[in-house]
PDB file of C-alpha atoms in Angstrom:
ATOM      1  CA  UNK A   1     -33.661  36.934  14.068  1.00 41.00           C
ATOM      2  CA  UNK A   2     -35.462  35.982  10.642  1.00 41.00           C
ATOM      3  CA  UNK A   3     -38.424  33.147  11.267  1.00 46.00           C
ATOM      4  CA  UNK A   4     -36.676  30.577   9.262  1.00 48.00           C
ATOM      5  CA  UNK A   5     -33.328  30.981  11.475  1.00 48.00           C
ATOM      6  CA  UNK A   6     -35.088  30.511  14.616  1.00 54.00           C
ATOM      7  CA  UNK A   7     -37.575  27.333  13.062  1.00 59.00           C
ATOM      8  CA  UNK A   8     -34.514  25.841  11.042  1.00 77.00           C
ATOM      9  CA  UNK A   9     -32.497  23.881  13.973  1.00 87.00           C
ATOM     10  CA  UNK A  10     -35.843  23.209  15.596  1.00 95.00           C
ATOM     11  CA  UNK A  11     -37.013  21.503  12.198  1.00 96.00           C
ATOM     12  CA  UNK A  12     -33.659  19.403  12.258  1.00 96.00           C
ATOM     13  CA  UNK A  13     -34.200  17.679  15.808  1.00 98.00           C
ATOM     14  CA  UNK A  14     -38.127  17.316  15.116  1.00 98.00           C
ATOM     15  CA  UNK A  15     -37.009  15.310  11.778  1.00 98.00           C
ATOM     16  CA  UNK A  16     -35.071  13.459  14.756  1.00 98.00           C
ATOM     17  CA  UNK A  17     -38.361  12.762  16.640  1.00 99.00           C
ATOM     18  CA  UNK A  18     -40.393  11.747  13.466  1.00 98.00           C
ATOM     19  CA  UNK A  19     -38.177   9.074  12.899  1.00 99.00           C
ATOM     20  CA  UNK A  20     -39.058   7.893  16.653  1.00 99.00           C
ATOM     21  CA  UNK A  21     -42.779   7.545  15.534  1.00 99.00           C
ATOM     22  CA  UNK A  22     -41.910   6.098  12.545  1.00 98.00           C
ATOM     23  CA  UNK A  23     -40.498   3.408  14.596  1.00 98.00           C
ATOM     24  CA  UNK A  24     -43.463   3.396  16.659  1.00 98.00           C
ATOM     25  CA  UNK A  25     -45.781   3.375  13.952  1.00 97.00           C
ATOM     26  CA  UNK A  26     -43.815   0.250  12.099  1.00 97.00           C
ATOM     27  CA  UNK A  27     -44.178  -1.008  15.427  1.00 97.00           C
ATOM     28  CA  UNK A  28     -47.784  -1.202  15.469  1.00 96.00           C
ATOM     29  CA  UNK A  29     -47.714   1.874  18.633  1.00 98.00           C
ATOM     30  CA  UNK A  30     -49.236   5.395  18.505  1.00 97.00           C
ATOM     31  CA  UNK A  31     -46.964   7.106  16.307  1.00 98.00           C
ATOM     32  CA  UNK A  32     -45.556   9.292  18.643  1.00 99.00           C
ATOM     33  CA  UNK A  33     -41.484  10.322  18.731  1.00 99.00           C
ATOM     34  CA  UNK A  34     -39.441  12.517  21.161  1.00 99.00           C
ATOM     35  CA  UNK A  35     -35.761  13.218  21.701  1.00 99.00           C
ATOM     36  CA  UNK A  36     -33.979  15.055  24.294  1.00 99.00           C
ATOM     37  CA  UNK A  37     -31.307  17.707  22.869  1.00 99.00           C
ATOM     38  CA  UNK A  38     -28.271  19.492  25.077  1.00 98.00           C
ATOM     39  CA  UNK A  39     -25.986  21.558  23.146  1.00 95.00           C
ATOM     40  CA  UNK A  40     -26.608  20.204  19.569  1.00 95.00           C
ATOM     41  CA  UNK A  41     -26.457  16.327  20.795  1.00 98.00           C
ATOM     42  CA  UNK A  42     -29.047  13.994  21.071  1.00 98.00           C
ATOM     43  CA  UNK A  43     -28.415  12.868  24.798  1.00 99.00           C
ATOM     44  CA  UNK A  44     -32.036  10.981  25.054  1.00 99.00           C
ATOM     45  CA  UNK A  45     -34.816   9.353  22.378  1.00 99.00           C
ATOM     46  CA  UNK A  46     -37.889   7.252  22.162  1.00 99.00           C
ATOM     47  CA  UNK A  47     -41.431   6.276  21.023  1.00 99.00           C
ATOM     48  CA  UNK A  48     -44.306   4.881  22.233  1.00 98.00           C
ATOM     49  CA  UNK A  49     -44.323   1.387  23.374  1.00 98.00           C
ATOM     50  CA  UNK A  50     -47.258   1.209  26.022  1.00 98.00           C
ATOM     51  CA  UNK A  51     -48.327  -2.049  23.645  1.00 97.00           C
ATOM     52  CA  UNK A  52     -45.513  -3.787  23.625  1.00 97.00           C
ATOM     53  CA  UNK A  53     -44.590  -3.392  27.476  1.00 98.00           C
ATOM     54  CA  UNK A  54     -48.240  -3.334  28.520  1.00 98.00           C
ATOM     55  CA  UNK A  55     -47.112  -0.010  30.403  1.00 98.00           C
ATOM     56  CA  UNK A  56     -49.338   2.890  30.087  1.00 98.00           C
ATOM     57  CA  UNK A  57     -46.981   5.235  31.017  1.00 98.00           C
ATOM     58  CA  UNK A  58     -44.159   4.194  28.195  1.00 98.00           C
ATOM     59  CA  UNK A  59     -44.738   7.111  26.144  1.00 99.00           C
ATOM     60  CA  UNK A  60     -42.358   8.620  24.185  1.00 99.00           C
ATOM     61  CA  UNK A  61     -41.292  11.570  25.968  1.00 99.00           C
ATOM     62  CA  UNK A  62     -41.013   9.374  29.511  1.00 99.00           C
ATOM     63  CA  UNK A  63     -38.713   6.828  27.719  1.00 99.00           C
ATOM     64  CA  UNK A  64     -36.042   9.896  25.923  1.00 99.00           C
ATOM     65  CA  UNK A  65     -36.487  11.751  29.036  1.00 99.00           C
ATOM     66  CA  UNK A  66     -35.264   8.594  31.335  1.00 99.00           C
ATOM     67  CA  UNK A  67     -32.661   8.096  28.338  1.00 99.00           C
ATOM     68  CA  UNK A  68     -31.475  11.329  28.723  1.00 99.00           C
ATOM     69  CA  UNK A  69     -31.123  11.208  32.383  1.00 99.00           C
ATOM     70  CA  UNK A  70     -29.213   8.099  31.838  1.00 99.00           C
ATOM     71  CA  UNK A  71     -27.130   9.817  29.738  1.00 99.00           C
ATOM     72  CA  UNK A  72     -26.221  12.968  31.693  1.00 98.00           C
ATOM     73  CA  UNK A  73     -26.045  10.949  34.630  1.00 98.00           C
ATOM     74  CA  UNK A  74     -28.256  13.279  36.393  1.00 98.00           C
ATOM     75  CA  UNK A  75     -32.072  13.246  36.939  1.00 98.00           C
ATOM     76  CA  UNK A  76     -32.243  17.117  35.937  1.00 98.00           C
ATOM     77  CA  UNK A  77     -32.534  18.234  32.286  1.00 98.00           C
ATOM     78  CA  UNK A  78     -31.108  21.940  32.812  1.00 97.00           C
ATOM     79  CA  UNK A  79     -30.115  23.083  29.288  1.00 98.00           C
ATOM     80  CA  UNK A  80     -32.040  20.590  27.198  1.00 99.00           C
ATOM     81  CA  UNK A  81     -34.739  20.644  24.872  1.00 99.00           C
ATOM     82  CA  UNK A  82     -37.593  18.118  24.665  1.00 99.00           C
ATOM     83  CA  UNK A  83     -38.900  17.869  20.692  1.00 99.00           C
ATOM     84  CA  UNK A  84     -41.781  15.671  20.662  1.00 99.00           C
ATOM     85  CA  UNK A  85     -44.264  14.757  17.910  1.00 99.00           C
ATOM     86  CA  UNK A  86     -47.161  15.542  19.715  1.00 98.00           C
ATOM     87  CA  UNK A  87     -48.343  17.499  22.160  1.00 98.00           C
ATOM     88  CA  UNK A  88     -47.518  16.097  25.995  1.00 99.00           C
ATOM     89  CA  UNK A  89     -50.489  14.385  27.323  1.00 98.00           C
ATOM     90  CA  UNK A  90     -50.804  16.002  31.418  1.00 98.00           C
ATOM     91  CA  UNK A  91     -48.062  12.613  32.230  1.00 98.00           C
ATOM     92  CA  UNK A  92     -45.414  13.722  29.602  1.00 98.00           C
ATOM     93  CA  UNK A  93     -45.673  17.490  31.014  1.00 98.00           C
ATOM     94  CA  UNK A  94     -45.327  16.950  34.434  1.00 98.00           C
ATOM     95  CA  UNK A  95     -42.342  14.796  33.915  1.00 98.00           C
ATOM     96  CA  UNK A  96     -40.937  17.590  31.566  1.00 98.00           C
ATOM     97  CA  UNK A  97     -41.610  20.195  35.158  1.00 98.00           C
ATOM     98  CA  UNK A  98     -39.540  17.400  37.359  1.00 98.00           C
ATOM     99  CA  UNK A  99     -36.996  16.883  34.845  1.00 98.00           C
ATOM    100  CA  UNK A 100     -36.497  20.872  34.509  1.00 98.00           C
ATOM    101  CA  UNK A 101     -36.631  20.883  31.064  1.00 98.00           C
ATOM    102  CA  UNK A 102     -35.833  24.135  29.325  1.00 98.00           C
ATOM    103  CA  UNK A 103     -37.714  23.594  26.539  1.00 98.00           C
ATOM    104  CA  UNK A 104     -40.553  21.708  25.088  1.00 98.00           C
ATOM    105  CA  UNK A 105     -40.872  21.560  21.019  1.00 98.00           C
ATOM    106  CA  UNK A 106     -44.239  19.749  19.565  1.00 98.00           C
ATOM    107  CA  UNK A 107     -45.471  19.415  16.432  1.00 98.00           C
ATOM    108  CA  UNK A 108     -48.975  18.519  16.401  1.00 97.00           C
ATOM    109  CA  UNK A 109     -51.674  19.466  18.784  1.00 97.00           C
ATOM    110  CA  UNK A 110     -53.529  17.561  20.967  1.00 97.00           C
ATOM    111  CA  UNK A 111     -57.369  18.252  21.321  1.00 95.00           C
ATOM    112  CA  UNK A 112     -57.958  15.409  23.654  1.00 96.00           C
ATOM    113  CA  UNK A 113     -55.150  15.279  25.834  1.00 96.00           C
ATOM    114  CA  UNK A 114     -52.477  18.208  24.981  1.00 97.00           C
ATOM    115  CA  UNK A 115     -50.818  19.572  28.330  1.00 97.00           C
ATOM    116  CA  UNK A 116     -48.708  22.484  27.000  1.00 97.00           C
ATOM    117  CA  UNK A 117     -50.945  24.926  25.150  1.00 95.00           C
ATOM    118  CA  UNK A 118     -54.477  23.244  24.413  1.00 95.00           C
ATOM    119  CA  UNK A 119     -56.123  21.875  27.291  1.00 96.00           C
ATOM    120  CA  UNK A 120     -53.481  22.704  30.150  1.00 96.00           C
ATOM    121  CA  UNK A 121     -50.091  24.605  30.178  1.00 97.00           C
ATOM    122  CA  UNK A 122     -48.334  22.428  32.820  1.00 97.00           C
ATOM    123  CA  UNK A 123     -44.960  23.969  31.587  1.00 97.00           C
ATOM    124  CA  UNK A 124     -45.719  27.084  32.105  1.00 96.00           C
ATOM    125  CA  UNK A 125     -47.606  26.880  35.454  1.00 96.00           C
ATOM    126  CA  UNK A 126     -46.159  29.541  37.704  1.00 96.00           C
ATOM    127  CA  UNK A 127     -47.813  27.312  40.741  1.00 96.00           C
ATOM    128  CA  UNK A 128     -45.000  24.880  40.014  1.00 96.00           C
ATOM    129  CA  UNK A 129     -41.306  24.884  40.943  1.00 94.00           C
ATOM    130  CA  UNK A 130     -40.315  25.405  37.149  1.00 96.00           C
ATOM    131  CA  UNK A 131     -41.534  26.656  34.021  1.00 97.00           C
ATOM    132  CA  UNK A 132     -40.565  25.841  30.384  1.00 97.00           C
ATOM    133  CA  UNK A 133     -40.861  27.719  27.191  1.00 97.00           C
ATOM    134  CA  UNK A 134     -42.946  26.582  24.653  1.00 97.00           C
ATOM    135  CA  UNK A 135     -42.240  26.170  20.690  1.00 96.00           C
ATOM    136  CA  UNK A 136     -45.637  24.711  18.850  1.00 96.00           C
ATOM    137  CA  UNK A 137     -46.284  23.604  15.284  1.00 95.00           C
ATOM    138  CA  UNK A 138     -42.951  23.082  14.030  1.00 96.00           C
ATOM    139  CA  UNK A 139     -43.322  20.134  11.355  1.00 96.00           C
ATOM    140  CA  UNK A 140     -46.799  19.911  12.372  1.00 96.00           C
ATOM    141  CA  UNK A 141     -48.440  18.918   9.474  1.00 97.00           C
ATOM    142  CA  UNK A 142     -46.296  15.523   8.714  1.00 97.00           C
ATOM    143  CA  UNK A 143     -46.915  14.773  12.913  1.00 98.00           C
ATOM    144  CA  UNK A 144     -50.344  15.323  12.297  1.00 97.00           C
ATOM    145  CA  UNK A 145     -50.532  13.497   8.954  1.00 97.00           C
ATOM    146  CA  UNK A 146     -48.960  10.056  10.537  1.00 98.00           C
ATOM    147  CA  UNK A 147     -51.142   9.908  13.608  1.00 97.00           C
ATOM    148  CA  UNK A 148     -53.870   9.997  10.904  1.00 95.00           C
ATOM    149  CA  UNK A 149     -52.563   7.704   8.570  1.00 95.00           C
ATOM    150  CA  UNK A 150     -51.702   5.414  11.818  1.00 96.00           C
ATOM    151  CA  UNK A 151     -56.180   5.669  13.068  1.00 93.00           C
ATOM    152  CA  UNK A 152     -57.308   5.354   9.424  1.00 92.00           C
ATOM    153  CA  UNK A 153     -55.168   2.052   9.422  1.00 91.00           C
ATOM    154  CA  UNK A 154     -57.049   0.929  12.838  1.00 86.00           C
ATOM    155  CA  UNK A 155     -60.584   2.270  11.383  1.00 86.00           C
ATOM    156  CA  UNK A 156     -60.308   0.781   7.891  1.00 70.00           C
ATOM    157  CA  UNK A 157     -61.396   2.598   5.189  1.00 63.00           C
ATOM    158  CA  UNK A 158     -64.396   5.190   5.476  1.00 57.00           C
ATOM    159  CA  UNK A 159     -67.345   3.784   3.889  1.00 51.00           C
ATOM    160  CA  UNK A 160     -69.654   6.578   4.673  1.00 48.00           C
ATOM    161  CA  UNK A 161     -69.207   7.930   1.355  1.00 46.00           C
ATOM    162  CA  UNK A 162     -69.739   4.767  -0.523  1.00 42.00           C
ATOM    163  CA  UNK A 163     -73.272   4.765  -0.578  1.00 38.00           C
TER     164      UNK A 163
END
């Protein structure tokens, strides 16, 4: 199957989960979107909002995931596919193991914290009970671009250049 078949439907539902950290980053959060997909429906979604519940585990994918189990009325994920903005911090991955997610979907890396390719591969772990496949870099620039845009806001503007 041609790349741009096989990126094309991923692209669509990561659109999805920029609009999530859009809402997070509006919100004052860490930009950071996820849905939960199951046969071409949105069946879970969120963003980040440890701030506003004072909960440091209300990241994104923990609040779609818990949507989505709502939703399916079942607390395993079999057949869905977790598009996130970012990569899953060791948290976001482990749920994704318990939830048996098929799939996860990032866009941008983590250096600090990613659990699915850069630090760890949680997902993929064949110590645990399930395994996920893995799908990195799709939209990954724009995910990338409004975590930035989101820090530079916090920093105010770089004045080391100023001089």
């Amino acid at each position: 199957m041609p790349m741009d078949e096989l990126v094309t439907p991923h692209r669509k539902w990561m659109k999805a989960a920029l609009r999530e950290a859009e809402r997070a980053f509006e919100a004052d959060e860490v930009p950071v979107g996820a849905v939960v997909v199951r046969g071409n429906v949105i069946v879970g979604r969120g963003h980040n909002m440890v701030e506003r519940l004072d909960d440091p585990t209300a990241h994104a994918e923990l609040i779609a995931i818990t949507a989505a189990c709502t939703t399916l009325g079942s607390k395993k994920l079999d057949g869905c596919t977790l598009y996130v903005t970012l990569e899953p911090c060791p948290m976001c991955a482990g749920a994704t193991v318990l939830a048996r997610v098929d799939r996860i979907v990032f866009g941008a890396f983590d250096e600090k914290a990613g659990a699915a390719s850069t630090l760890y591969n949680i997902p993929q772990d064949a110590r645990l009970n399930h395994r996920a496949e893995i799908i990195s870099g799709v939209e990954s620039d724009r995910c990338a671009e409004l975590l930035q845009e989101f820090f530079r806001s916090k920093r105010g503007p770089d004045l080391r250049g100023s001089q």
